[in-house]
């Protein structure tokens, strides 16, 4: 006990090195394991990418290239089949009118990813590892389960998207469950090759750009003339599809792949700058591709009725006319129907191009889901397993429900399941957004890189707004179920859910400086006038090692 106090005292009074205090933020290492250090163990980031030196340059393309990678891998999740389905439904239901929602959502996503990257760079730990150290056992386990649910939901959308693409490409010969099995196999193969550095991620746009006034107006003018409940639900769906909880955890881990001396304030500041530039470029590319999808369906299928589409498919000899009933209701599309509609209006080549694009997006985003699952499980549970064991476990957890759905669900009727998965991920958003704002606002963790007052206020409002929008989406979905039993069940779950969110929000408010809420933690830890220390849970001295 005496030794621990001595270590904390040394830590508190530590001198500056290269202009930065060598305290927690510069000395935290990944959790120590009871397993012997000489045990053979394969993990990520054993070899970090070195950063080239530059002499007092304000900007260096060589350094930007060295930092390029994490942001682009993270941005793939912004192009998963769930996002694409939201895009095409938005274009078909509202035309170009909701492009501004897509733009604002992407900007919000960029700001949140910036916080995630900063946490990883400054502390040397990703968000799951920080949560593991800062929260007590029960909240930590609940938080881990919630994030795992978000990853499973996202993974199901991605794998099902790949399976639908394979079904379209094979003209229905590959059933949904067969496509799921193929996707699982592909993922393991790519991860095996990734161990030897033989794969590179690439995403290509298979859609076109329509340069016209309506597109620019829809992107930069926040309006939606003549919109109703359907368009409002699509707008909320765009926000929920773009901002994903597991992506925050992923990005905070990926930045650890670069060699940054965290004791050197200049290097940390430089790393934050280049990671932000790279993320901006990556998300701009993903935004353009999302706009392509919205524009195609807005230009070609906005205000189209089922009977019009049915007639067009009949004229081209499509075998899928039964998907579009003979009525004047507005066309409703999903990933599968979207490909069929493109084939009816623009020929079979358009259908195959669409399917290839969905397959590429689904396969790439499945890889990000796999990485997220491993980082989250390692961080929250402090696992020290071989890479193969971790891949096998995380993929099994995510793939099992997907395979069950594929076996018992028809490929033509998956829209309801996709809506449910969007609701599931919306529910999990607070479990990424609240912790990331909490920890990046704690000076005891981030030191000079903690959020300033402006970031704390704007970040709090931003997260509150995003969570409120997504909760509206959840309420709309639940009320559409029209079942008293489900209402009661949803009410019971909501009480427990809101209680846990309130717990996280309480810690976050204390971290943001609302000291009047900090009375309990002061009494418990005996900390006075240090509202940013209540969460520290005594970072073990054996983790404060020199790198």
Short mmCIF file of C-alpha atoms in Angstrom, two decimals:
data_model
loop_
_atom_site.label_atom_id
_atom_site.label_comp_id
_atom_site.label_asym_id
_atom_site.label_seq_id
_atom_site.Cartn_x
_atom_site.Cartn_y
_atom_site.Cartn_z
CA UNK A 1 0.00 0.00 0.00
CA UNK A 2 2.81 2.33 0.96
CA UNK A 3 4.58 1.54 -2.32
CA UNK A 4 1.46 2.37 -4.28
CA UNK A 5 1.16 5.76 -2.59
CA UNK A 6 4.82 6.40 -3.33
CA UNK A 7 4.29 5.63 -7.03
CA UNK A 8 1.29 7.97 -7.19
CA UNK A 9 3.27 10.69 -5.47
CA UNK A 10 6.09 10.33 -7.99
CA UNK A 11 3.53 10.41 -10.76
CA UNK A 12 1.92 13.57 -9.50
CA UNK A 13 5.22 15.39 -9.13
CA UNK A 14 6.81 14.06 -12.30
CA UNK A 15 8.91 16.57 -14.23
CA UNK A 16 8.34 17.72 -17.76
CA UNK A 17 9.95 15.93 -20.65
CA UNK A 18 10.08 17.66 -24.04
CA UNK A 19 7.46 20.10 -22.82
CA UNK A 20 4.97 17.54 -21.57
CA UNK A 21 4.31 16.04 -18.15
CA UNK A 22 5.25 12.38 -18.15
CA UNK A 23 2.17 11.33 -16.21
CA UNK A 24 -0.74 9.00 -16.94
CA UNK A 25 -1.47 10.00 -20.46
CA UNK A 26 2.13 9.57 -21.53
CA UNK A 27 2.87 6.42 -19.59
CA UNK A 28 -0.18 4.20 -19.77
CA UNK A 29 0.50 0.81 -21.28
CA UNK A 30 -1.93 -1.96 -22.25
CA UNK A 31 -3.17 -4.04 -19.31
CA UNK A 32 -0.64 -6.35 -17.74
CA UNK A 33 -1.40 -10.03 -18.10
CA UNK A 34 -0.79 -12.78 -15.58
CA UNK A 35 0.59 -14.86 -18.41
CA UNK A 36 4.36 -14.89 -18.71
CA UNK A 37 5.71 -12.29 -21.11
CA UNK A 38 7.88 -14.79 -22.96
CA UNK A 39 4.87 -16.89 -23.97
CA UNK A 40 4.42 -16.97 -27.77
CA UNK A 41 1.59 -14.59 -28.53
CA UNK A 42 0.27 -13.06 -31.75
CA UNK A 43 -1.52 -9.78 -31.51
CA UNK A 44 -2.08 -6.67 -33.58
CA UNK A 45 0.40 -3.81 -33.78
CA UNK A 46 3.43 -5.91 -32.83
CA UNK A 47 5.25 -3.91 -35.50
CA UNK A 48 4.17 -0.30 -35.68
CA UNK A 49 4.50 1.88 -38.77
CA UNK A 50 7.45 4.28 -38.31
CA UNK A 51 6.88 7.99 -38.94
CA UNK A 52 9.52 9.77 -41.08
CA UNK A 53 11.29 12.77 -39.60
CA UNK A 54 10.77 16.25 -41.00
CA UNK A 55 12.53 19.43 -40.03
CA UNK A 56 9.98 21.93 -38.69
CA UNK A 57 7.62 21.45 -41.61
CA UNK A 58 4.08 22.71 -41.15
CA UNK A 59 2.79 19.94 -43.41
CA UNK A 60 4.45 16.91 -44.96
CA UNK A 61 2.89 14.59 -47.54
CA UNK A 62 5.36 11.88 -46.50
CA UNK A 63 4.09 12.04 -42.95
CA UNK A 64 0.47 12.13 -44.09
CA UNK A 65 1.12 8.98 -46.13
CA UNK A 66 2.70 7.33 -43.07
CA UNK A 67 -0.41 8.10 -41.01
CA UNK A 68 -2.79 7.04 -43.80
CA UNK A 69 -4.64 3.79 -43.17
CA UNK A 70 -6.68 3.82 -39.94
CA UNK A 71 -9.07 6.50 -41.18
CA UNK A 72 -9.73 4.78 -44.50
CA UNK A 73 -10.29 1.42 -42.81
CA UNK A 74 -12.67 3.13 -40.38
CA UNK A 75 -14.50 4.89 -43.23
CA UNK A 76 -15.39 1.55 -44.85
CA UNK A 77 -18.01 1.15 -42.12
CA UNK A 78 -19.69 4.28 -43.54
CA UNK A 79 -20.26 2.31 -46.76
CA UNK A 80 -21.70 -0.89 -45.35
CA UNK A 81 -24.90 -2.39 -46.81
CA UNK A 82 -26.97 -0.79 -44.03
CA UNK A 83 -25.78 2.66 -45.12
CA UNK A 84 -26.37 1.90 -48.78
CA UNK A 85 -29.89 0.67 -48.06
CA UNK A 86 -30.60 3.86 -46.13
CA UNK A 87 -29.23 5.90 -49.07
CA UNK A 88 -31.35 4.21 -51.73
CA UNK A 89 -34.51 4.41 -49.59
CA UNK A 90 -33.83 8.09 -48.97
CA UNK A 91 -33.42 8.80 -52.69
CA UNK A 92 -36.54 6.83 -53.67
CA UNK A 93 -38.70 8.36 -50.90
CA UNK A 94 -37.48 11.98 -50.77
CA UNK A 95 -35.43 12.60 -53.90
CA UNK A 96 -32.52 14.97 -53.28
CA UNK A 97 -34.21 16.66 -50.30
CA UNK A 98 -32.36 14.77 -47.56
CA UNK A 99 -28.81 15.07 -48.87
CA UNK A 100 -28.14 17.80 -46.31
CA UNK A 101 -28.96 15.30 -43.56
CA UNK A 102 -26.34 12.95 -45.01
CA UNK A 103 -23.79 15.79 -45.09
CA UNK A 104 -24.48 16.88 -41.49
CA UNK A 105 -24.40 13.26 -40.26
CA UNK A 106 -21.01 12.70 -41.90
CA UNK A 107 -19.59 15.88 -40.34
CA UNK A 108 -20.87 14.80 -36.90
CA UNK A 109 -19.35 11.38 -37.50
CA UNK A 110 -16.00 13.01 -38.34
CA UNK A 111 -15.98 15.00 -35.10
CA UNK A 112 -16.75 11.89 -33.05
CA UNK A 113 -14.05 9.91 -34.87
CA UNK A 114 -11.63 12.72 -34.06
CA UNK A 115 -12.28 12.18 -30.35
CA UNK A 116 -11.75 8.43 -30.75
CA UNK A 117 -8.44 8.91 -32.57
CA UNK A 118 -7.19 11.42 -30.00
CA UNK A 119 -7.94 9.03 -27.14
CA UNK A 120 -5.93 6.27 -28.81
CA UNK A 121 -2.99 8.51 -29.68
CA UNK A 122 -2.72 10.29 -26.33
CA UNK A 123 -3.25 7.34 -23.98
CA UNK A 124 -1.85 4.50 -26.08
CA UNK A 125 -5.03 2.56 -25.28
CA UNK A 126 -8.23 2.16 -27.24
CA UNK A 127 -11.67 2.99 -25.87
CA UNK A 128 -12.49 -0.55 -24.69
CA UNK A 129 -9.23 -0.71 -22.70
CA UNK A 130 -9.91 2.65 -21.07
CA UNK A 131 -13.47 1.57 -20.19
CA UNK A 132 -12.02 -1.60 -18.67
CA UNK A 133 -9.80 0.45 -16.36
CA UNK A 134 -12.18 3.27 -15.50
CA UNK A 135 -15.57 1.64 -14.86
CA UNK A 136 -16.30 -0.82 -12.06
CA UNK A 137 -17.02 -4.48 -12.82
CA UNK A 138 -20.81 -4.55 -13.30
CA UNK A 139 -21.08 -1.42 -15.50
CA UNK A 140 -18.07 -2.63 -17.48
CA UNK A 141 -19.69 -5.98 -18.25
CA UNK A 142 -23.00 -4.36 -19.20
CA UNK A 143 -21.16 -1.91 -21.44
CA UNK A 144 -19.28 -4.75 -23.13
CA UNK A 145 -22.52 -6.69 -23.77
CA UNK A 146 -24.18 -3.62 -25.28
CA UNK A 147 -21.26 -2.94 -27.61
CA UNK A 148 -21.20 -6.61 -28.63
CA UNK A 149 -24.90 -6.34 -29.53
CA UNK A 150 -24.10 -3.34 -31.73
CA UNK A 151 -21.32 -5.27 -33.47
CA UNK A 152 -23.59 -8.29 -34.01
CA UNK A 153 -26.30 -6.06 -35.49
CA UNK A 154 -23.87 -4.34 -37.84
CA UNK A 155 -22.26 -7.64 -38.80
CA UNK A 156 -25.62 -9.18 -39.63
CA UNK A 157 -26.39 -6.34 -42.03
CA UNK A 158 -23.01 -6.67 -43.69
CA UNK A 159 -23.07 -10.45 -44.08
CA UNK A 160 -26.70 -10.46 -45.26
CA UNK A 161 -25.78 -7.74 -47.77
CA UNK A 162 -23.01 -9.95 -49.18
CA UNK A 163 -25.41 -12.91 -49.32
CA UNK A 164 -28.00 -10.83 -51.20
CA UNK A 165 -25.32 -9.69 -53.67
CA UNK A 166 -24.28 -13.31 -54.30
CA UNK A 167 -27.94 -14.25 -54.78
CA UNK A 168 -28.37 -11.52 -57.40
CA UNK A 169 -25.14 -12.39 -59.19
CA UNK A 170 -26.11 -16.07 -59.35
CA UNK A 171 -29.66 -15.27 -60.55
CA UNK A 172 -31.07 -16.84 -57.40
CA UNK A 173 -29.02 -20.06 -57.57
CA UNK A 174 -27.10 -19.26 -54.37
CA UNK A 175 -29.61 -19.15 -51.50
CA UNK A 176 -29.29 -16.67 -48.67
CA UNK A 177 -27.77 -19.19 -46.25
CA UNK A 178 -25.26 -20.26 -48.92
CA UNK A 179 -24.17 -16.65 -49.38
CA UNK A 180 -23.70 -16.30 -45.62
CA UNK A 181 -21.44 -19.37 -45.51
CA UNK A 182 -19.39 -18.08 -48.46
CA UNK A 183 -18.99 -14.70 -46.75
CA UNK A 184 -17.84 -16.36 -43.53
CA UNK A 185 -15.24 -18.35 -45.46
CA UNK A 186 -14.05 -15.24 -47.32
CA UNK A 187 -13.60 -13.37 -44.05
CA UNK A 188 -11.40 -16.06 -42.53
CA UNK A 189 -9.32 -16.27 -45.73
CA UNK A 190 -8.74 -12.51 -45.83
CA UNK A 191 -7.87 -12.41 -42.14
CA UNK A 192 -5.39 -15.24 -42.67
CA UNK A 193 -3.78 -13.32 -45.54
CA UNK A 194 -3.83 -10.14 -43.46
CA UNK A 195 -1.49 -11.85 -40.98
CA UNK A 196 1.16 -11.82 -43.70
CA UNK A 197 0.37 -8.34 -44.97
CA UNK A 198 -0.88 -9.61 -48.32
CA UNK A 199 -4.24 -7.82 -48.54
CA UNK A 200 -5.29 -4.24 -49.04
CA UNK A 201 -8.75 -2.81 -48.65
CA UNK A 202 -10.30 -1.05 -51.61
CA UNK A 203 -13.74 0.38 -52.21
CA UNK A 204 -15.02 1.40 -55.63
CA UNK A 205 -18.10 3.38 -56.50
CA UNK A 206 -20.38 1.49 -58.83
CA UNK A 207 -22.81 4.36 -59.16
CA UNK A 208 -22.80 7.66 -61.11
CA UNK A 209 -22.95 11.36 -60.26
CA UNK A 210 -25.71 13.64 -61.48
CA UNK A 211 -24.51 17.26 -61.59
CA UNK A 212 -27.59 19.39 -61.34
CA UNK A 213 -29.10 22.16 -59.26
CA UNK A 214 -31.42 19.87 -57.29
CA UNK A 215 -28.49 17.85 -55.98
CA UNK A 216 -26.55 20.91 -54.79
CA UNK A 217 -29.70 22.43 -53.31
CA UNK A 218 -30.52 19.22 -51.46
CA UNK A 219 -26.96 19.01 -50.09
CA UNK A 220 -26.47 22.57 -48.83
CA UNK A 221 -29.98 23.88 -48.14
CA UNK A 222 -31.61 22.33 -45.04
CA UNK A 223 -35.14 21.97 -46.30
CA UNK A 224 -37.64 19.25 -47.15
CA UNK A 225 -40.63 20.81 -48.89
CA UNK A 226 -43.68 18.57 -48.94
CA UNK A 227 -42.10 15.98 -46.66
CA UNK A 228 -44.17 13.87 -44.28
CA UNK A 229 -43.67 11.10 -41.72
CA UNK A 230 -42.07 8.78 -44.29
CA UNK A 231 -39.38 11.31 -45.21
CA UNK A 232 -38.82 12.17 -41.54
CA UNK A 233 -38.23 8.50 -40.72
CA UNK A 234 -35.77 8.31 -43.61
CA UNK A 235 -33.89 11.35 -42.26
CA UNK A 236 -33.62 9.74 -38.82
CA UNK A 237 -32.56 6.48 -40.47
CA UNK A 238 -29.69 8.27 -42.26
CA UNK A 239 -28.32 9.57 -38.95
CA UNK A 240 -28.60 6.14 -37.35
CA UNK A 241 -26.94 4.41 -40.29
CA UNK A 242 -23.99 6.81 -40.55
CA UNK A 243 -23.00 7.12 -36.87
CA UNK A 244 -22.22 3.62 -35.57
CA UNK A 245 -21.06 2.81 -32.03
CA UNK A 246 -18.57 0.06 -32.89
CA UNK A 247 -16.75 2.40 -35.28
CA UNK A 248 -15.75 4.66 -32.38
CA UNK A 249 -14.11 1.71 -30.62
CA UNK A 250 -12.46 0.57 -33.87
CA UNK A 251 -10.87 3.91 -34.74
CA UNK A 252 -9.43 4.42 -31.25
CA UNK A 253 -7.64 1.08 -31.67
CA UNK A 254 -6.43 1.47 -35.26
CA UNK A 255 -4.40 4.61 -34.50
CA UNK A 256 -2.20 2.53 -32.19
CA UNK A 257 -0.62 1.01 -35.31
CA UNK A 258 1.62 4.09 -35.75
CA UNK A 259 4.86 4.64 -33.87
CA UNK A 260 4.31 7.75 -31.76
CA UNK A 261 6.36 8.73 -28.72
CA UNK A 262 3.61 9.68 -26.27
CA UNK A 263 6.11 11.33 -23.93
CA UNK A 264 6.82 13.90 -26.63
CA UNK A 265 4.04 16.48 -26.77
CA UNK A 266 5.06 17.63 -30.24
CA UNK A 267 4.79 14.12 -31.69
CA UNK A 268 1.41 13.53 -30.07
CA UNK A 269 0.08 16.85 -31.38
CA UNK A 270 1.42 16.06 -34.85
CA UNK A 271 -0.14 12.59 -34.84
CA UNK A 272 -3.52 14.07 -33.87
CA UNK A 273 -3.26 16.56 -36.74
CA UNK A 274 -2.42 14.02 -39.45
CA UNK A 275 -4.96 11.47 -38.25
CA UNK A 276 -7.64 14.16 -38.42
CA UNK A 277 -6.61 15.17 -41.96
CA UNK A 278 -6.61 11.53 -43.06
CA UNK A 279 -10.03 10.89 -41.49
CA UNK A 280 -11.43 13.99 -43.21
CA UNK A 281 -10.24 12.79 -46.62
CA UNK A 282 -11.50 9.24 -46.00
CA UNK A 283 -14.96 10.33 -44.87
CA UNK A 284 -15.20 12.78 -47.78
CA UNK A 285 -14.66 9.88 -50.18
CA UNK A 286 -17.25 7.75 -48.39
CA UNK A 287 -19.66 10.72 -48.42
CA UNK A 288 -19.31 11.07 -52.19
CA UNK A 289 -20.08 7.38 -52.71
CA UNK A 290 -23.13 7.63 -50.47
CA UNK A 291 -24.25 10.66 -52.48
CA UNK A 292 -23.87 8.62 -55.69
CA UNK A 293 -26.35 6.06 -54.37
CA UNK A 294 -28.86 8.67 -53.21
CA UNK A 295 -28.57 10.54 -56.52
CA UNK A 296 -29.17 7.45 -58.68
CA UNK A 297 -32.36 6.47 -56.89
CA UNK A 298 -33.53 10.07 -56.50
CA UNK A 299 -33.08 10.77 -60.20
CA UNK A 300 -34.60 7.56 -61.50
CA UNK A 301 -37.13 6.33 -58.93
CA UNK A 302 -38.41 9.26 -56.87
CA UNK A 303 -42.23 9.34 -56.93
CA UNK A 304 -42.38 6.10 -58.92
CA UNK A 305 -45.36 3.88 -58.11
CA UNK A 306 -45.43 0.10 -57.81
CA UNK A 307 -47.56 -0.25 -60.92
CA UNK A 308 -45.08 1.76 -63.00
CA UNK A 309 -42.20 -0.43 -61.88
CA UNK A 310 -44.26 -3.57 -62.43
CA UNK A 311 -45.02 -2.50 -66.00
CA UNK A 312 -41.35 -1.74 -66.71
CA UNK A 313 -40.23 -5.10 -65.30
CA UNK A 314 -42.91 -6.87 -67.35
CA UNK A 315 -41.71 -5.14 -70.51
CA UNK A 316 -38.11 -6.27 -69.93
CA UNK A 317 -39.12 -9.85 -69.10
CA UNK A 318 -37.97 -9.72 -65.48
CA UNK A 319 -39.05 -12.76 -63.43
CA UNK A 320 -39.45 -10.59 -60.33
CA UNK A 321 -42.59 -8.61 -61.18
CA UNK A 322 -44.37 -10.14 -58.18
CA UNK A 323 -42.21 -7.95 -55.91
CA UNK A 324 -44.17 -4.90 -57.09
CA UNK A 325 -47.96 -5.14 -56.52
CA UNK A 326 -50.36 -3.59 -59.00
CA UNK A 327 -51.24 -0.46 -57.04
CA UNK A 328 -50.37 3.23 -57.01
CA UNK A 329 -48.48 3.16 -53.74
CA UNK A 330 -45.06 4.78 -53.78
CA UNK A 331 -42.22 2.40 -54.57
CA UNK A 332 -40.46 1.00 -51.48
CA UNK A 333 -37.04 -0.54 -52.03
CA UNK A 334 -34.33 -2.34 -50.11
CA UNK A 335 -30.95 -3.70 -51.24
CA UNK A 336 -32.51 -6.69 -53.01
CA UNK A 337 -35.42 -4.82 -54.64
CA UNK A 338 -33.09 -1.95 -55.51
CA UNK A 339 -30.97 -4.26 -57.66
CA UNK A 340 -34.08 -5.68 -59.34
CA UNK A 341 -35.42 -2.20 -60.11
CA UNK A 342 -32.09 -1.13 -61.61
CA UNK A 343 -32.12 -4.24 -63.79
CA UNK A 344 -35.65 -3.50 -65.00
CA UNK A 345 -34.96 0.13 -65.92
CA UNK A 346 -31.32 0.04 -67.06
CA UNK A 347 -30.73 -3.55 -68.12
CA UNK A 348 -29.09 -6.62 -66.57
CA UNK A 349 -25.65 -4.95 -66.58
CA UNK A 350 -26.88 -2.38 -64.04
CA UNK A 351 -28.14 -5.16 -61.77
CA UNK A 352 -24.78 -6.97 -61.85
CA UNK A 353 -22.81 -3.76 -61.29
CA UNK A 354 -25.05 -3.02 -58.32
CA UNK A 355 -24.55 -6.54 -56.91
CA UNK A 356 -20.76 -6.30 -57.28
CA UNK A 357 -20.79 -2.94 -55.49
CA UNK A 358 -22.88 -4.36 -52.62
CA UNK A 359 -20.61 -7.41 -52.40
CA UNK A 360 -17.49 -5.21 -52.19
CA UNK A 361 -19.08 -2.94 -49.58
CA UNK A 362 -20.35 -5.89 -47.54
CA UNK A 363 -17.07 -7.81 -47.63
CA UNK A 364 -14.98 -4.77 -46.71
CA UNK A 365 -17.25 -3.68 -43.86
CA UNK A 366 -17.39 -7.26 -42.57
CA UNK A 367 -13.64 -7.02 -42.04
CA UNK A 368 -14.06 -3.83 -39.98
CA UNK A 369 -16.74 -5.55 -37.91
CA UNK A 370 -14.38 -8.45 -37.25
CA UNK A 371 -11.59 -6.13 -36.12
CA UNK A 372 -14.02 -4.17 -33.92
CA UNK A 373 -15.19 -7.36 -32.24
CA UNK A 374 -11.65 -8.41 -31.42
CA UNK A 375 -10.58 -5.04 -30.04
CA UNK A 376 -13.74 -4.72 -27.94
CA UNK A 377 -13.44 -8.23 -26.50
CA UNK A 378 -9.72 -7.86 -25.80
CA UNK A 379 -10.18 -4.47 -24.16
CA UNK A 380 -13.18 -5.18 -21.96
CA UNK A 381 -12.15 -8.70 -20.93
CA UNK A 382 -8.36 -8.21 -21.02
CA UNK A 383 -7.99 -11.36 -23.11
CA UNK A 384 -4.59 -12.71 -24.06
CA UNK A 385 -5.40 -15.25 -26.73
CA UNK A 386 -3.88 -16.12 -30.07
CA UNK A 387 -5.22 -14.24 -33.07
CA UNK A 388 -6.91 -17.34 -34.51
CA UNK A 389 -8.76 -18.02 -31.24
CA UNK A 390 -9.95 -14.42 -31.03
CA UNK A 391 -11.11 -14.38 -34.66
CA UNK A 392 -12.93 -17.69 -34.21
CA UNK A 393 -14.73 -16.53 -31.06
CA UNK A 394 -15.72 -13.07 -32.25
CA UNK A 395 -16.86 -14.33 -35.65
CA UNK A 396 -18.87 -17.15 -34.09
CA UNK A 397 -20.69 -14.74 -31.79
CA UNK A 398 -21.64 -12.48 -34.69
CA UNK A 399 -22.24 -15.08 -37.41
CA UNK A 400 -24.45 -17.56 -35.53
CA UNK A 401 -27.59 -15.33 -35.41
CA UNK A 402 -26.93 -14.25 -39.00
CA UNK A 403 -26.91 -17.84 -40.22
CA UNK A 404 -30.13 -18.60 -38.34
CA UNK A 405 -31.86 -15.62 -39.94
CA UNK A 406 -30.58 -16.64 -43.39
CA UNK A 407 -31.93 -20.18 -42.99
CA UNK A 408 -35.41 -19.19 -41.86
CA UNK A 409 -35.89 -15.90 -43.72
CA UNK A 410 -36.70 -15.30 -47.39
CA UNK A 411 -34.26 -13.11 -49.34
CA UNK A 412 -37.19 -11.07 -50.65
CA UNK A 413 -38.48 -10.09 -47.21
CA UNK A 414 -35.52 -8.75 -45.26
CA UNK A 415 -36.51 -5.08 -44.95
CA UNK A 416 -38.24 -5.65 -41.60
CA UNK A 417 -35.12 -7.30 -40.19
CA UNK A 418 -32.93 -4.45 -41.44
CA UNK A 419 -35.19 -1.92 -39.67
CA UNK A 420 -34.91 -3.96 -36.47
CA UNK A 421 -31.10 -4.02 -36.73
CA UNK A 422 -31.01 -0.25 -37.27
CA UNK A 423 -33.08 0.17 -34.11
CA UNK A 424 -30.72 -2.17 -32.23
CA UNK A 425 -27.69 -0.11 -33.22
CA UNK A 426 -29.47 3.14 -32.41
CA UNK A 427 -30.02 1.85 -28.88
CA UNK A 428 -26.30 1.16 -28.49
CA UNK A 429 -25.09 4.61 -29.56
CA UNK A 430 -24.91 6.11 -26.04
CA UNK A 431 -22.55 3.30 -25.00
CA UNK A 432 -19.89 4.63 -27.35
CA UNK A 433 -20.63 8.36 -27.48
CA UNK A 434 -20.91 9.00 -23.74
CA UNK A 435 -17.67 7.16 -22.76
CA UNK A 436 -15.63 8.79 -25.53
CA UNK A 437 -16.72 12.29 -24.45
CA UNK A 438 -16.16 11.38 -20.79
CA UNK A 439 -12.60 10.14 -21.14
CA UNK A 440 -11.42 12.75 -23.65
CA UNK A 441 -12.64 15.43 -21.22
CA UNK A 442 -10.66 14.10 -18.25
CA UNK A 443 -7.42 16.03 -17.81
CA UNK A 444 -6.09 13.23 -15.62
CA UNK A 445 -6.22 10.95 -18.67
CA UNK A 446 -5.64 13.34 -21.59
CA UNK A 447 -3.46 15.95 -19.83
CA UNK A 448 -2.93 18.92 -22.19
CA UNK A 449 -5.05 17.23 -24.87
CA UNK A 450 -8.25 17.09 -22.82
CA UNK A 451 -11.33 18.68 -24.40
CA UNK A 452 -11.63 22.41 -23.83
CA UNK A 453 -14.80 24.12 -22.66
CA UNK A 454 -16.02 24.63 -26.23
CA UNK A 455 -15.56 20.95 -27.10
CA UNK A 456 -17.22 19.86 -23.86
CA UNK A 457 -20.32 21.96 -24.46
CA UNK A 458 -20.61 21.28 -28.19
CA UNK A 459 -19.76 17.60 -27.70
CA UNK A 460 -22.41 17.24 -25.02
CA UNK A 461 -25.06 18.94 -27.17
CA UNK A 462 -23.99 16.91 -30.19
CA UNK A 463 -24.21 13.59 -28.38
CA UNK A 464 -27.51 14.52 -26.75
CA UNK A 465 -28.93 15.44 -30.17
CA UNK A 466 -27.72 12.26 -31.87
CA UNK A 467 -29.07 10.06 -29.08
CA UNK A 468 -32.41 11.91 -29.09
CA UNK A 469 -32.77 11.50 -32.86
CA UNK A 470 -32.02 7.82 -32.68
CA UNK A 471 -34.36 7.30 -29.72
CA UNK A 472 -37.10 8.87 -31.85
CA UNK A 473 -36.33 6.27 -34.50
CA UNK A 474 -36.64 3.53 -31.85
CA UNK A 475 -39.98 4.89 -30.62
CA UNK A 476 -41.36 5.06 -34.17
CA UNK A 477 -40.31 1.47 -34.76
CA UNK A 478 -41.77 0.14 -31.49
CA UNK A 479 -45.11 1.94 -31.94
CA UNK A 480 -45.41 0.44 -35.42
CA UNK A 481 -45.42 -3.10 -33.95
CA UNK A 482 -49.05 -2.74 -32.75
CA UNK A 483 -48.74 -5.28 -29.94
CA UNK A 484 -49.63 -4.67 -26.28
CA UNK A 485 -47.27 -7.44 -25.13
CA UNK A 486 -44.38 -5.87 -27.03
CA UNK A 487 -45.25 -2.46 -25.61
CA UNK A 488 -45.07 -3.79 -22.05
CA UNK A 489 -41.82 -5.64 -22.77
CA UNK A 490 -40.33 -2.52 -24.38
CA UNK A 491 -41.36 -0.44 -21.33
CA UNK A 492 -39.62 -2.82 -18.91
CA UNK A 493 -36.45 -2.92 -20.98
CA UNK A 494 -36.54 0.86 -21.35
CA UNK A 495 -36.48 1.40 -17.57
CA UNK A 496 -33.28 -0.68 -17.17
CA UNK A 497 -31.78 0.85 -20.33
CA UNK A 498 -32.42 4.45 -19.28
CA UNK A 499 -31.08 3.77 -15.78
CA UNK A 500 -27.76 2.61 -17.20
CA UNK A 501 -27.59 5.51 -19.65
CA UNK A 502 -28.24 7.85 -16.72
CA UNK A 503 -25.35 6.24 -14.83
CA UNK A 504 -22.97 6.84 -17.75
CA UNK A 505 -24.33 10.35 -18.26
CA UNK A 506 -23.74 11.16 -14.56
CA UNK A 507 -20.07 10.21 -14.86
CA UNK A 508 -19.85 12.18 -18.10
CA UNK A 509 -21.32 15.33 -16.54
CA UNK A 510 -18.82 15.15 -13.67
CA UNK A 511 -16.02 14.78 -16.23
CA UNK A 512 -17.38 17.81 -18.08
CA UNK A 513 -17.03 19.86 -14.89
CA UNK A 514 -20.46 19.69 -13.24
CA UNK A 515 -18.84 19.42 -9.80
CA UNK A 516 -22.11 19.50 -7.84
CA UNK A 517 -22.76 15.91 -9.03
CA UNK A 518 -19.39 14.72 -7.75
CA UNK A 519 -20.25 14.48 -4.03
CA UNK A 520 -20.54 10.67 -3.94
CA UNK A 521 -17.23 10.04 -5.69
CA UNK A 522 -15.42 12.51 -3.43
CA UNK A 523 -16.70 10.79 -0.31
CA UNK A 524 -15.76 7.40 -1.72
CA UNK A 525 -12.28 8.22 -2.97
CA UNK A 526 -11.45 11.11 -0.66
CA UNK A 527 -10.66 13.33 -3.62
CA UNK A 528 -11.16 17.02 -3.06
CA UNK A 529 -11.33 19.65 -5.77
CA UNK A 530 -10.19 17.25 -8.44
CA UNK A 531 -13.39 16.37 -10.26
CA UNK A 532 -11.45 14.66 -13.05
CA UNK A 533 -9.95 12.07 -10.70
CA UNK A 534 -13.16 10.28 -9.62
CA UNK A 535 -12.95 7.68 -12.36
CA UNK A 536 -9.31 6.77 -12.09
CA UNK A 537 -9.83 3.60 -10.01
CA UNK A 538 -6.16 3.66 -9.08
CA UNK A 539 -4.38 2.94 -12.35
CA UNK A 540 -2.04 0.23 -11.20
CA UNK A 541 1.58 1.21 -10.81
CA UNK A 542 2.63 -1.90 -12.71
CA UNK A 543 0.97 -0.44 -15.80
CA UNK A 544 2.87 2.83 -15.55
CA UNK A 545 5.97 1.62 -17.29
CA UNK A 546 8.43 3.30 -19.58
CA UNK A 547 7.87 2.45 -23.19
#
